Coordinates of C-alpha atoms (C1' of nucleotides) in Angstrom, one line a residue:
Chain G
M20 CA -50.9 -57.5 55.8
A21 CA -48.3 -59.1 58.1
A22 CA -45.1 -58.8 56.2
S23 CA -42.4 -61.2 57.0
I24 CA -39.4 -60.2 59.2
L25 CA -37.2 -60.2 56.1
E26 CA -39.6 -57.9 54.3
L27 CA -39.7 -55.5 57.2
N28 CA -36.0 -55.4 57.4
S29 CA -35.6 -54.8 53.7
E30 CA -38.0 -51.9 54.0
I31 CA -35.8 -50.3 56.7
A32 CA -32.7 -51.0 54.7
L33 CA -34.2 -49.4 51.5
K34 CA -34.5 -46.1 53.3
A35 CA -30.8 -45.9 53.9
D36 CA -28.8 -43.1 52.4
V37 CA -27.1 -45.0 49.6
F38 CA -30.4 -46.2 48.1
R39 CA -32.0 -42.9 48.2
D40 CA -31.7 -42.3 44.5
S41 CA -31.6 -45.9 43.4
P42 CA -34.7 -47.5 41.8
R43 CA -36.3 -49.8 44.3
D44 CA -36.0 -52.9 41.9
Q45 CA -32.3 -52.4 41.7
A46 CA -31.6 -51.9 45.3
L47 CA -33.9 -54.7 46.7
P48 CA -32.2 -57.7 45.1
L49 CA -29.0 -56.6 46.7
I50 CA -30.5 -56.0 50.0
R51 CA -32.1 -59.5 49.9
T52 CA -28.7 -61.1 49.8
G53 CA -28.1 -59.7 53.3
K54 CA -28.0 -61.7 56.5
L55 CA -29.6 -60.5 59.7
L56 CA -27.2 -60.1 62.7
K57 CA -28.0 -59.6 66.3
I58 CA -25.2 -58.0 68.3
D59 CA -25.0 -57.3 72.0
R60 CA -24.1 -54.0 73.4
G61 CA -20.3 -53.6 73.7
D62 CA -19.5 -56.2 71.0
I63 CA -17.3 -55.2 68.1
V64 CA -18.8 -55.2 64.5
F65 CA -15.5 -54.8 62.8
L66 CA -12.0 -53.4 63.6
Q67 CA -10.0 -50.5 62.1
D68 CA -7.7 -51.7 59.2
E69 CA -9.5 -54.9 58.9
S70 CA -10.2 -55.8 55.3
A71 CA -13.7 -54.6 54.4
H72 CA -15.6 -57.8 53.8
S73 CA -19.0 -56.5 54.3
L74 CA -21.3 -53.6 54.4
F75 CA -23.8 -53.2 57.2
I76 CA -27.0 -51.4 57.5
V77 CA -28.3 -50.5 61.0
L78 CA -31.8 -51.9 61.4
D79 CA -32.1 -50.9 65.1
G80 CA -29.8 -49.6 67.8
W81 CA -26.6 -47.5 67.8
V82 CA -23.1 -48.2 66.7
K83 CA -20.2 -45.9 67.3
L84 CA -17.2 -45.5 64.9
N85 CA -14.0 -44.8 66.6
R86 CA -10.3 -44.8 66.1
V87 CA -7.6 -45.4 68.5
S88 CA -4.4 -43.5 68.1
S89 CA -1.0 -45.0 68.5
S90 CA -0.9 -43.4 72.0
G91 CA -4.1 -45.3 72.9
V92 CA -6.5 -42.4 72.9
E93 CA -9.9 -43.2 71.5
S94 CA -11.8 -40.7 69.4
V95 CA -15.3 -41.2 68.3
V96 CA -15.7 -40.4 64.6
S97 CA -19.4 -40.8 64.4
I98 CA -22.4 -42.6 65.8
L99 CA -24.8 -44.3 63.6
G100 CA -28.4 -45.2 64.0
R101 CA -31.3 -46.7 62.2
E102 CA -31.2 -46.8 58.5
E103 CA -27.5 -45.7 58.4
L104 CA -24.7 -47.6 56.8
L105 CA -21.5 -48.9 58.3
G106 CA -18.4 -49.4 56.2
M107 CA -20.4 -48.1 53.4
V108 CA -17.9 -46.9 51.0
C109 CA -15.1 -49.2 52.0
A110 CA -16.9 -52.3 51.1
M111 CA -17.7 -50.8 47.7
T112 CA -14.1 -50.6 46.7
G113 CA -12.7 -53.4 48.7
E114 CA -10.5 -51.3 51.0
V115 CA -10.0 -51.7 54.8
Y116 CA -12.3 -50.1 57.3
P117 CA -10.9 -46.7 58.5
T118 CA -12.4 -47.1 62.0
N119 CA -13.5 -49.5 64.6
A120 CA -17.3 -50.1 64.9
E121 CA -18.7 -51.0 68.3
A122 CA -22.3 -51.7 69.4
V123 CA -23.3 -49.1 72.0
S124 CA -26.7 -50.6 72.4
D125 CA -28.1 -54.0 71.5
L126 CA -28.1 -54.0 67.8
R127 CA -29.8 -55.5 64.7
L128 CA -27.7 -55.2 61.5
L129 CA -28.2 -56.4 58.0
Q130 CA -24.9 -57.6 56.7
I131 CA -24.3 -57.5 53.0
E132 CA -21.2 -59.2 51.5
A133 CA -18.7 -56.8 49.8
D134 CA -18.7 -59.2 46.8
A135 CA -22.4 -58.8 46.3
V136 CA -22.1 -55.1 46.5
Q137 CA -19.4 -55.0 43.9
Q138 CA -21.1 -57.3 41.7
A139 CA -24.2 -55.2 41.9
M140 CA -22.2 -52.2 41.1
R141 CA -20.7 -53.7 38.0
D142 CA -24.0 -54.9 36.8
N143 CA -25.6 -51.6 37.4
A144 CA -24.2 -48.2 36.6
K145 CA -27.0 -46.4 38.3
L146 CA -26.2 -48.1 41.6
C147 CA -22.7 -47.2 41.3
H148 CA -23.7 -43.6 40.8
S149 CA -25.9 -43.7 43.9
F150 CA -23.0 -45.0 45.9
L151 CA -20.9 -42.2 44.7
E152 CA -23.5 -39.7 45.7
A153 CA -23.8 -41.2 49.1
S154 CA -20.0 -41.0 49.5
V155 CA -20.1 -37.3 48.5
R156 CA -22.8 -36.7 51.1
R157 CA -20.7 -38.4 53.8
N158 CA -17.7 -36.3 52.7
K159 CA -19.7 -33.2 53.3
V160 CA -20.8 -34.3 56.7
L161 CA -17.1 -34.9 57.6
V162 CA -16.0 -31.6 56.3
K163 CA -18.7 -29.9 58.4
Q164 CA -17.5 -31.9 61.4
I165 CA -13.9 -30.7 60.9
E166 CA -15.2 -27.1 60.8
Q167 CA -17.2 -27.7 63.9
I168 CA -14.2 -28.9 65.8
K169 CA -11.9 -26.2 64.6
S170 CA -14.0 -23.2 64.9
H171 CA -16.3 -23.9 67.8
S172 CA -15.6 -24.3 71.4
G173 CA -16.6 -27.4 73.3
A174 CA -19.6 -25.6 74.8
Q175 CA -20.8 -24.4 71.3
R176 CA -20.5 -28.0 70.0
I177 CA -22.5 -29.3 72.8
A178 CA -25.1 -26.7 72.4
G179 CA -25.1 -27.5 68.7
F180 CA -25.6 -31.1 69.4
L181 CA -28.7 -30.4 71.5
R182 CA -30.1 -28.1 68.9
G183 CA -29.6 -30.9 66.3
L184 CA -31.7 -33.1 68.5
C185 CA -34.6 -30.6 68.3
R186 CA -37.1 -31.3 65.5
V187 CA -38.0 -27.6 65.4
D188 CA -36.2 -24.4 64.5
C189 CA -37.8 -22.1 67.0
G190 CA -39.8 -22.2 70.1
S191 CA -39.5 -24.7 72.8
C192 CA -38.7 -28.4 72.6
S193 CA -38.1 -31.4 74.7
V194 CA -36.0 -34.3 73.7
D195 CA -34.4 -37.5 74.9
L196 CA -30.6 -37.9 74.7
P197 CA -30.1 -40.8 72.3
F198 CA -27.3 -42.4 74.3
D199 CA -25.5 -42.0 77.5
K200 CA -23.6 -38.8 78.3
A201 CA -20.0 -40.3 78.3
L202 CA -20.6 -41.3 74.8
I203 CA -22.0 -38.0 73.7
A204 CA -19.0 -36.3 75.5
S205 CA -16.6 -38.5 73.5
W206 CA -18.3 -37.8 70.2
L207 CA -18.2 -34.2 70.8
G208 CA -14.5 -34.4 71.7
V209 CA -14.8 -33.4 75.4
K210 CA -14.6 -35.1 78.6
P211 CA -17.7 -36.2 80.6
E212 CA -16.9 -33.8 83.3
T213 CA -16.8 -31.0 80.7
L214 CA -20.1 -32.1 79.3
S215 CA -21.7 -32.0 82.7
R216 CA -20.4 -28.6 83.4
V217 CA -21.5 -27.2 80.1
F218 CA -25.0 -28.4 80.6
K219 CA -25.1 -26.5 83.8
R220 CA -23.7 -23.4 82.0
L221 CA -26.5 -23.6 79.5
Q222 CA -29.2 -23.3 82.1
P223 CA -29.4 -19.5 81.8
Y224 CA -30.0 -20.1 78.1
G225 CA -33.1 -22.0 78.8
V226 CA -31.6 -25.4 78.7
D227 CA -32.3 -28.1 81.3
V228 CA -30.8 -31.5 81.2
S229 CA -31.7 -34.1 83.8
K230 CA -31.2 -37.7 83.4
N231 CA -31.3 -38.5 79.8
H232 CA -33.8 -35.9 79.0
A233 CA -33.3 -32.3 77.8
T234 CA -35.8 -29.4 77.8
I235 CA -34.9 -26.4 75.6
S236 CA -37.1 -23.4 76.4
S237 CA -36.1 -21.4 73.3
V238 CA -34.2 -22.8 70.4
E239 CA -33.4 -19.3 69.2
R240 CA -31.7 -18.5 72.5
L241 CA -29.7 -21.7 72.1
T242 CA -28.8 -20.8 68.5
R243 CA -27.6 -17.4 69.6
F244 CA -25.3 -19.1 72.1
I245 CA -24.0 -21.4 69.4
E246 CA -23.2 -18.5 67.1
G247 CA -20.9 -17.0 69.6
D248 CA -22.8 -14.7 71.8
M249 CA -21.3 -16.4 74.7
P250 CA -20.3 -14.5 77.8
P251 CA -17.2 -16.1 79.3
A252 CA -17.8 -18.6 82.1
R253 CA -17.4 -16.8 85.3
R254 CA -15.7 -18.5 88.2
D255 CA -15.9 -15.5 90.6
A256 CA -19.7 -15.5 90.4
P257 CA -20.6 -19.2 91.1
L258 CA -24.1 -20.4 90.4
N259 CA -24.3 -21.7 93.9
T260 CA -23.8 -18.5 95.9
Q261 CA -24.5 -20.0 99.3
G262 CA -20.9 -21.4 99.7
Chain O
M6 CA 10.3 -34.0 21.8
A7 CA 8.8 -30.7 22.9
A8 CA 5.2 -31.5 23.8
S9 CA 2.7 -28.8 23.6
I10 CA 1.5 -26.9 26.8
L11 CA -1.8 -28.8 26.4
E12 CA -0.1 -32.0 26.5
L13 CA 2.1 -31.1 29.4
N14 CA -1.0 -30.0 31.3
S15 CA -2.8 -33.3 30.4
E16 CA 0.1 -35.3 31.7
I17 CA -0.1 -33.6 35.1
A18 CA -3.8 -33.9 35.3
L19 CA -3.6 -37.6 34.4
K20 CA -1.5 -38.2 37.6
A21 CA -4.4 -36.9 39.7
D22 CA -5.9 -39.1 42.3
V23 CA -9.2 -39.7 40.5
F24 CA -7.7 -41.1 37.4
R25 CA -5.3 -43.3 39.2
D26 CA -7.2 -46.4 38.3
S27 CA -8.8 -45.3 35.1
P28 CA -7.4 -46.4 31.7
R29 CA -5.5 -43.5 30.1
D30 CA -7.7 -43.6 27.0
Q31 CA -10.8 -43.0 29.1
A32 CA -9.5 -40.2 31.2
L33 CA -7.6 -38.3 28.6
P34 CA -10.6 -37.2 26.5
L35 CA -12.3 -35.8 29.5
I36 CA -9.2 -33.9 30.5
R37 CA -8.8 -32.5 27.1
T38 CA -12.2 -30.7 27.4
G39 CA -10.6 -28.7 30.3
K40 CA -9.6 -25.0 30.0
L41 CA -6.4 -23.6 31.5
L42 CA -6.9 -21.0 34.2
K43 CA -4.3 -18.7 35.7
I44 CA -5.2 -17.3 39.0
D45 CA -3.4 -14.8 41.3
R46 CA -2.6 -15.3 44.8
G47 CA -5.4 -14.3 47.0
D48 CA -8.1 -14.7 44.3
I49 CA -11.1 -16.9 45.0
V50 CA -11.6 -20.1 42.8
F51 CA -15.1 -20.8 44.2
L52 CA -17.3 -20.1 47.1
Q53 CA -18.8 -22.3 49.7
D54 CA -22.5 -23.2 48.8
E55 CA -22.0 -22.1 45.2
S56 CA -23.4 -24.7 42.9
A57 CA -20.6 -26.9 41.7
H58 CA -20.3 -26.0 37.9
S59 CA -16.7 -27.3 37.5
L60 CA -14.1 -29.6 38.8
F61 CA -10.5 -28.2 38.9
I62 CA -7.1 -29.9 38.8
V63 CA -4.2 -28.1 40.3
L64 CA -1.3 -27.8 37.8
D65 CA 0.8 -25.6 39.8
G66 CA 0.6 -23.7 43.2
W67 CA -1.5 -24.0 46.2
V68 CA -5.2 -23.6 47.0
K69 CA -6.7 -23.6 50.4
L70 CA -10.1 -24.9 51.1
N71 CA -11.8 -23.2 54.0
R72 CA -15.1 -22.6 55.7
V73 CA -16.4 -19.6 57.4
S74 CA -18.7 -20.3 60.2
S75 CA -21.7 -18.2 61.0
S76 CA -19.7 -16.3 63.6
G77 CA -17.1 -15.4 61.0
V78 CA -14.3 -17.8 62.2
E79 CA -12.3 -19.2 59.3
S80 CA -11.2 -22.8 59.4
V81 CA -8.9 -24.3 56.8
V82 CA -10.2 -27.7 55.8
S83 CA -7.3 -28.6 53.5
I84 CA -4.6 -27.3 51.3
L85 CA -4.1 -28.8 48.0
G86 CA -1.2 -28.8 45.5
R87 CA 0.1 -30.1 42.2
E88 CA -2.0 -33.0 40.8
E89 CA -4.7 -32.6 43.3
L90 CA -8.4 -32.1 42.6
L91 CA -10.7 -29.3 43.8
G92 CA -14.4 -29.7 44.1
M93 CA -13.8 -33.3 43.0
V94 CA -16.8 -35.1 44.2
C95 CA -19.3 -32.2 44.1
A96 CA -19.0 -31.6 40.4
M97 CA -19.5 -35.3 39.8
T98 CA -23.0 -35.2 41.3
G99 CA -24.0 -31.7 40.7
E100 CA -24.0 -30.5 44.3
V101 CA -22.7 -27.3 45.9
Y102 CA -19.2 -26.9 47.0
P103 CA -18.8 -27.5 50.7
T104 CA -16.0 -25.0 51.1
N105 CA -14.4 -21.8 49.7
A106 CA -11.4 -22.3 47.6
E107 CA -8.8 -19.5 47.6
A108 CA -5.4 -19.3 45.9
V109 CA -2.7 -19.0 48.4
S110 CA 0.0 -18.8 45.7
D111 CA -0.1 -17.9 42.0
L112 CA -1.9 -20.8 40.5
R113 CA -2.5 -22.8 37.3
L114 CA -5.7 -24.8 37.2
L115 CA -7.3 -27.0 34.6
Q116 CA -11.0 -26.4 34.7
I117 CA -13.3 -29.2 33.6
E118 CA -17.0 -28.5 33.2
A119 CA -19.3 -30.6 35.5
D120 CA -21.4 -31.4 32.6
A121 CA -18.5 -33.0 30.8
V122 CA -17.7 -34.9 33.9
Q123 CA -21.1 -36.2 34.4
Q124 CA -21.4 -37.1 30.8
A125 CA -18.2 -39.0 30.9
M126 CA -19.4 -40.9 33.9
R127 CA -22.6 -41.8 32.2
D128 CA -20.7 -43.1 29.1
N129 CA -18.3 -45.0 31.1
A130 CA -18.9 -47.1 34.2
K131 CA -15.2 -47.6 34.9
L132 CA -14.8 -43.8 35.3
C133 CA -17.6 -43.7 37.6
H134 CA -16.0 -46.4 39.7
S135 CA -12.7 -44.5 39.7
F136 CA -14.5 -41.4 41.1
L137 CA -16.1 -43.5 43.8
E138 CA -12.7 -44.9 44.8
A139 CA -11.2 -41.3 44.9
S140 CA -14.1 -40.2 47.0
V141 CA -13.6 -43.1 49.4
R142 CA -9.9 -42.2 49.7
R143 CA -10.8 -38.6 50.4
N144 CA -13.2 -39.8 53.1
K145 CA -10.5 -41.7 54.8
V146 CA -8.2 -38.6 54.8
L147 CA -11.0 -36.7 56.5
V148 CA -11.6 -39.4 59.0
K149 CA -7.9 -39.4 59.8
Q150 CA -7.9 -35.7 60.1
I151 CA -10.8 -35.9 62.6
E152 CA -8.9 -38.3 64.7
Q153 CA -5.9 -36.1 64.5
I154 CA -7.8 -33.1 65.8
K155 CA -9.6 -34.9 68.5
S156 CA -6.8 -37.0 70.0
H157 CA -3.7 -35.0 69.5
S158 CA -2.5 -31.8 71.0
G159 CA -1.6 -28.8 68.9
A160 CA 2.0 -29.6 69.5
Q161 CA 1.6 -33.1 68.4
R162 CA -0.3 -32.0 65.2
I163 CA 2.4 -29.6 64.4
A164 CA 5.2 -32.1 64.8
G165 CA 3.1 -34.5 62.7
F166 CA 2.9 -31.9 60.0
L167 CA 6.6 -31.5 60.0
R168 CA 7.2 -35.3 59.8
G169 CA 4.7 -35.5 56.9
L170 CA 7.0 -33.1 55.0
C171 CA 10.0 -35.3 55.4
R172 CA 10.5 -37.7 52.6
V173 CA 12.2 -40.3 54.9
D174 CA 11.2 -42.5 57.8
C175 CA 14.4 -42.2 59.8
G176 CA 17.6 -40.3 60.1
S177 CA 17.9 -36.5 59.5
C178 CA 16.1 -34.4 56.9
S179 CA 15.8 -30.9 55.8
V180 CA 12.6 -29.4 54.1
D181 CA 11.1 -26.1 53.1
L182 CA 7.8 -25.1 54.5
P183 CA 5.4 -25.1 51.6
F184 CA 3.5 -22.0 52.5
D185 CA 3.7 -19.4 55.1
K186 CA 3.3 -20.0 58.8
A187 CA 0.2 -18.3 59.4
L188 CA -1.5 -20.6 56.9
I189 CA 0.2 -23.7 58.4
A190 CA -1.1 -22.6 61.7
S191 CA -4.6 -22.1 60.5
W192 CA -4.5 -25.5 58.8
L193 CA -3.4 -27.2 61.9
G194 CA -6.1 -25.4 63.9
V195 CA -3.8 -23.3 66.1
K196 CA -2.8 -19.6 66.2
P197 CA 0.4 -18.4 64.7
E198 CA 1.6 -17.6 68.1
T199 CA 1.2 -21.0 69.3
L200 CA 2.9 -22.4 66.1
S201 CA 5.8 -20.3 66.8
R202 CA 6.1 -21.3 70.4
V203 CA 5.7 -25.0 69.5
F204 CA 8.6 -24.8 67.0
K205 CA 10.7 -23.6 69.8
R206 CA 9.5 -26.3 72.1
L207 CA 10.5 -28.8 69.5
Q208 CA 14.2 -27.7 69.5
P209 CA 15.2 -30.1 72.2
Y210 CA 13.8 -32.9 69.9
G211 CA 16.2 -32.0 67.1
V212 CA 13.9 -29.7 65.1
D213 CA 15.0 -26.3 64.0
V214 CA 12.9 -24.0 62.1
S215 CA 14.1 -20.7 60.6
K216 CA 12.5 -18.7 58.0
N217 CA 10.6 -21.0 55.8
H218 CA 13.1 -23.8 56.3
A219 CA 13.1 -26.7 58.8
T220 CA 15.9 -29.1 59.7
I221 CA 15.0 -32.3 61.5
S222 CA 18.0 -34.1 63.0
S223 CA 16.2 -37.2 63.8
V224 CA 12.8 -38.3 62.5
E225 CA 12.6 -41.0 65.0
R226 CA 12.9 -38.5 67.8
L227 CA 10.2 -36.4 66.2
T228 CA 8.0 -39.5 65.9
R229 CA 8.5 -40.3 69.6
F230 CA 7.2 -36.9 70.4
I231 CA 4.1 -37.2 68.2
E232 CA 3.3 -40.5 69.8
G233 CA 2.9 -38.9 73.2
D234 CA 6.2 -39.1 74.9
M235 CA 5.8 -35.4 75.7
P236 CA 7.1 -33.8 78.8
P237 CA 4.9 -30.9 79.8
A238 CA 5.9 -27.5 78.6
R239 CA 7.7 -25.9 81.5
R240 CA 7.2 -22.2 82.1
D241 CA 9.4 -22.1 85.2
A242 CA 12.5 -23.3 83.3
P243 CA 12.6 -21.0 80.2
L244 CA 14.8 -22.0 77.3
N245 CA 16.3 -18.6 77.4
T246 CA 17.9 -18.5 80.9
Q247 CA 19.7 -15.2 80.6
G248 CA 16.6 -13.1 81.1
Chain S
dC7 C1' 15.3 5.4 55.4
dG8 C1' 10.6 4.4 56.3
dG9 C1' 6.6 1.7 56.0
dG10 C1' 4.4 -2.7 55.7
dC11 C1' 4.3 -7.4 56.4
dC12 C1' 5.2 -11.5 58.7
dC13 C1' 6.8 -13.6 62.5
dT14 C1' 8.2 -13.8 67.5
dT15 C1' 7.9 -12.8 72.5
dG16 C1' 6.0 -11.8 76.8
dA17 C1' 2.2 -11.2 80.1
dC18 C1' -2.1 -12.7 81.1
dG19 C1' -7.0 -14.8 80.7
dT20 C1' -10.0 -18.5 79.3
dT21 C1' -10.9 -23.3 78.3
dA22 C1' -10.8 -27.7 79.0
dG23 C1' -8.4 -31.8 81.1
dT24 C1' -7.0 -34.3 85.5
dC25 C1' -7.6 -36.4 89.8
dA26 C1' -10.2 -37.5 93.5
dA27 C1' -14.4 -38.0 95.8
dA28 C1' -19.2 -38.1 96.6
dG29 C1' -24.2 -38.7 94.7
dA30 C1' -27.7 -41.0 92.1
dG31 C1' -30.0 -44.7 90.0
dC32 C1' -30.5 -49.7 89.4
dG33 C1' -30.5 -54.5 89.7
dT34 C1' -29.5 -58.5 92.8
dG35 C1' -29.7 -61.4 96.5
dG36 C1' -30.7 -61.9 101.2
Chain C
dC30 C1' -38.2 -54.4 101.4
dC31 C1' -33.6 -53.1 102.2
dA32 C1' -28.7 -53.3 102.0
dC33 C1' -25.0 -53.9 98.6
dG34 C1' -22.3 -53.2 94.8
dC35 C1' -22.2 -51.5 90.4
dT36 C1' -22.0 -48.0 86.8
dC37 C1' -22.9 -43.4 85.3
dT38 C1' -22.8 -38.6 86.6
dT39 C1' -21.7 -34.6 89.1
dT40 C1' -18.7 -31.6 91.7
dG41 C1' -14.6 -29.3 93.4
dA42 C1' -9.8 -28.0 93.4
dC43 C1' -6.0 -27.8 90.6
dT44 C1' -3.2 -27.8 86.2
dA45 C1' -2.0 -27.7 81.4
dA46 C1' -3.0 -26.1 76.9
dC47 C1' -4.1 -22.6 74.1
dG48 C1' -5.9 -18.0 72.9
dT49 C1' -5.7 -12.9 73.2
dC50 C1' -3.5 -8.5 73.4
dA51 C1' 0.2 -5.7 72.9
dA52 C1' 4.8 -4.8 71.9
dG53 C1' 8.7 -5.5 69.4
dG54 C1' 12.1 -7.5 65.6
dG55 C1' 13.6 -8.7 61.2
dC56 C1' 13.2 -8.3 56.3
dC57 C1' 11.9 -6.7 51.9
dC58 C1' 11.0 -3.1 48.9
dG59 C1' 10.1 1.3 47.2

DNA sequence: CGGGCCCTTGACGTTAGTCAAAGAGCGTGG
DNA sequence: CCACGCTCTTTGACTAACGTCAAGGGCCCG
């Protein structure tokens, strides 16, 4: 049963968040209006404040959403992978994109015109409701992220990121970092140097990161660290005692 | 033309964000199903993770939305005033509230049952679309807030808050702080002590805060500060030289 | 006048950013 | 196969930003 490329892509797209509660026969026609895009690492998908002409579904690869403040500082708002949506909600209502989107790996996207999205929503109240739900979910993610930044230290956020990669709640676990460390740092709102130092500080908690691979010997211990049981970083007792 | 209390409240509610693009005759019946609530300062409107039974519109006063992390640290996600909505999107889709809501002043709220909201949305595609748009707008506010926290220093955020209070883009301006300083600090993600010190550091930029009143002698100068033209805080040259 | 509350101030510690330099991996071309 | 340059990452020393703790100060209200 060799499905066509188009069908394969449609299947991936169907799994996306927005369509989670939409009947398949309503979502699929919309998805089929989409065009396949291949984008190279480093290329821009869209720019902040550009009018939202399309919605994109990530078929493969990673995209970062970032904003550049007036003083030129970049901050990464989120990083999206397979089955996730870009410009989701903006395209629905014909607004401008609130962020830039840049490919951080080679990328395959499904591009769906905003007009088609809006048309589908008008024709179909259920779809509109699904979009609303997706938007609400995204909202929650953002609220949580704000809480994260405000009430956790950099080290805690980094540990939280690692825990999020684990597919288990307890015991040990071994995972690949999904993208390079500079990007992880930027996402978590710290500098690469800090990320590197924190990884080292997590060693006594059973965390070992080398290259793009992390081993967590006890997810519970990591969780305890995140929840604030965190002895201050001691400079007077360096890890490397032979100096 | 002495309108009834109910009518007055409905008029306030109609100005709320969600109804901005809804025809009056669609929004008003929904609003009229609402009940008036009076809440004292310090009381809780709803709790984080509580199932979202109602949507609230602020008629008067201030509510803070906060989250408490597992380690007990509070972070204020936003502060809402007149004509703003609480639990907006959650109630639309029957989820749980992502935050606590606490009255930070005496408060008058209009409470609309989630069932009524959902019923209205089913009956009325246009209303559903309005909610979607409101949710998208809120999304953008959150994204901006994340950018703010990640790429601006505490001092810059505080200055930004002050500028936001000004009703003008240039020239001088005099405003009242809308709530007490501890709450402002918490909203901006800094400690009250830091807020206090930053206010002092802003004096050379023409900002003067005393009690709950602020005078900005030049909004442009303040803007320049926000955008990063910020000499480092000098400890060796205290403002108060007579010590 | 005394107590409580909110805010300010000072001294000090911790956290994270900056700058500079050195490693580590990796593809290319000789 | 190795040297080269490239990029990503790590490390160290230093600094700035912010939090913590503790002690006042002003203000309101009984």
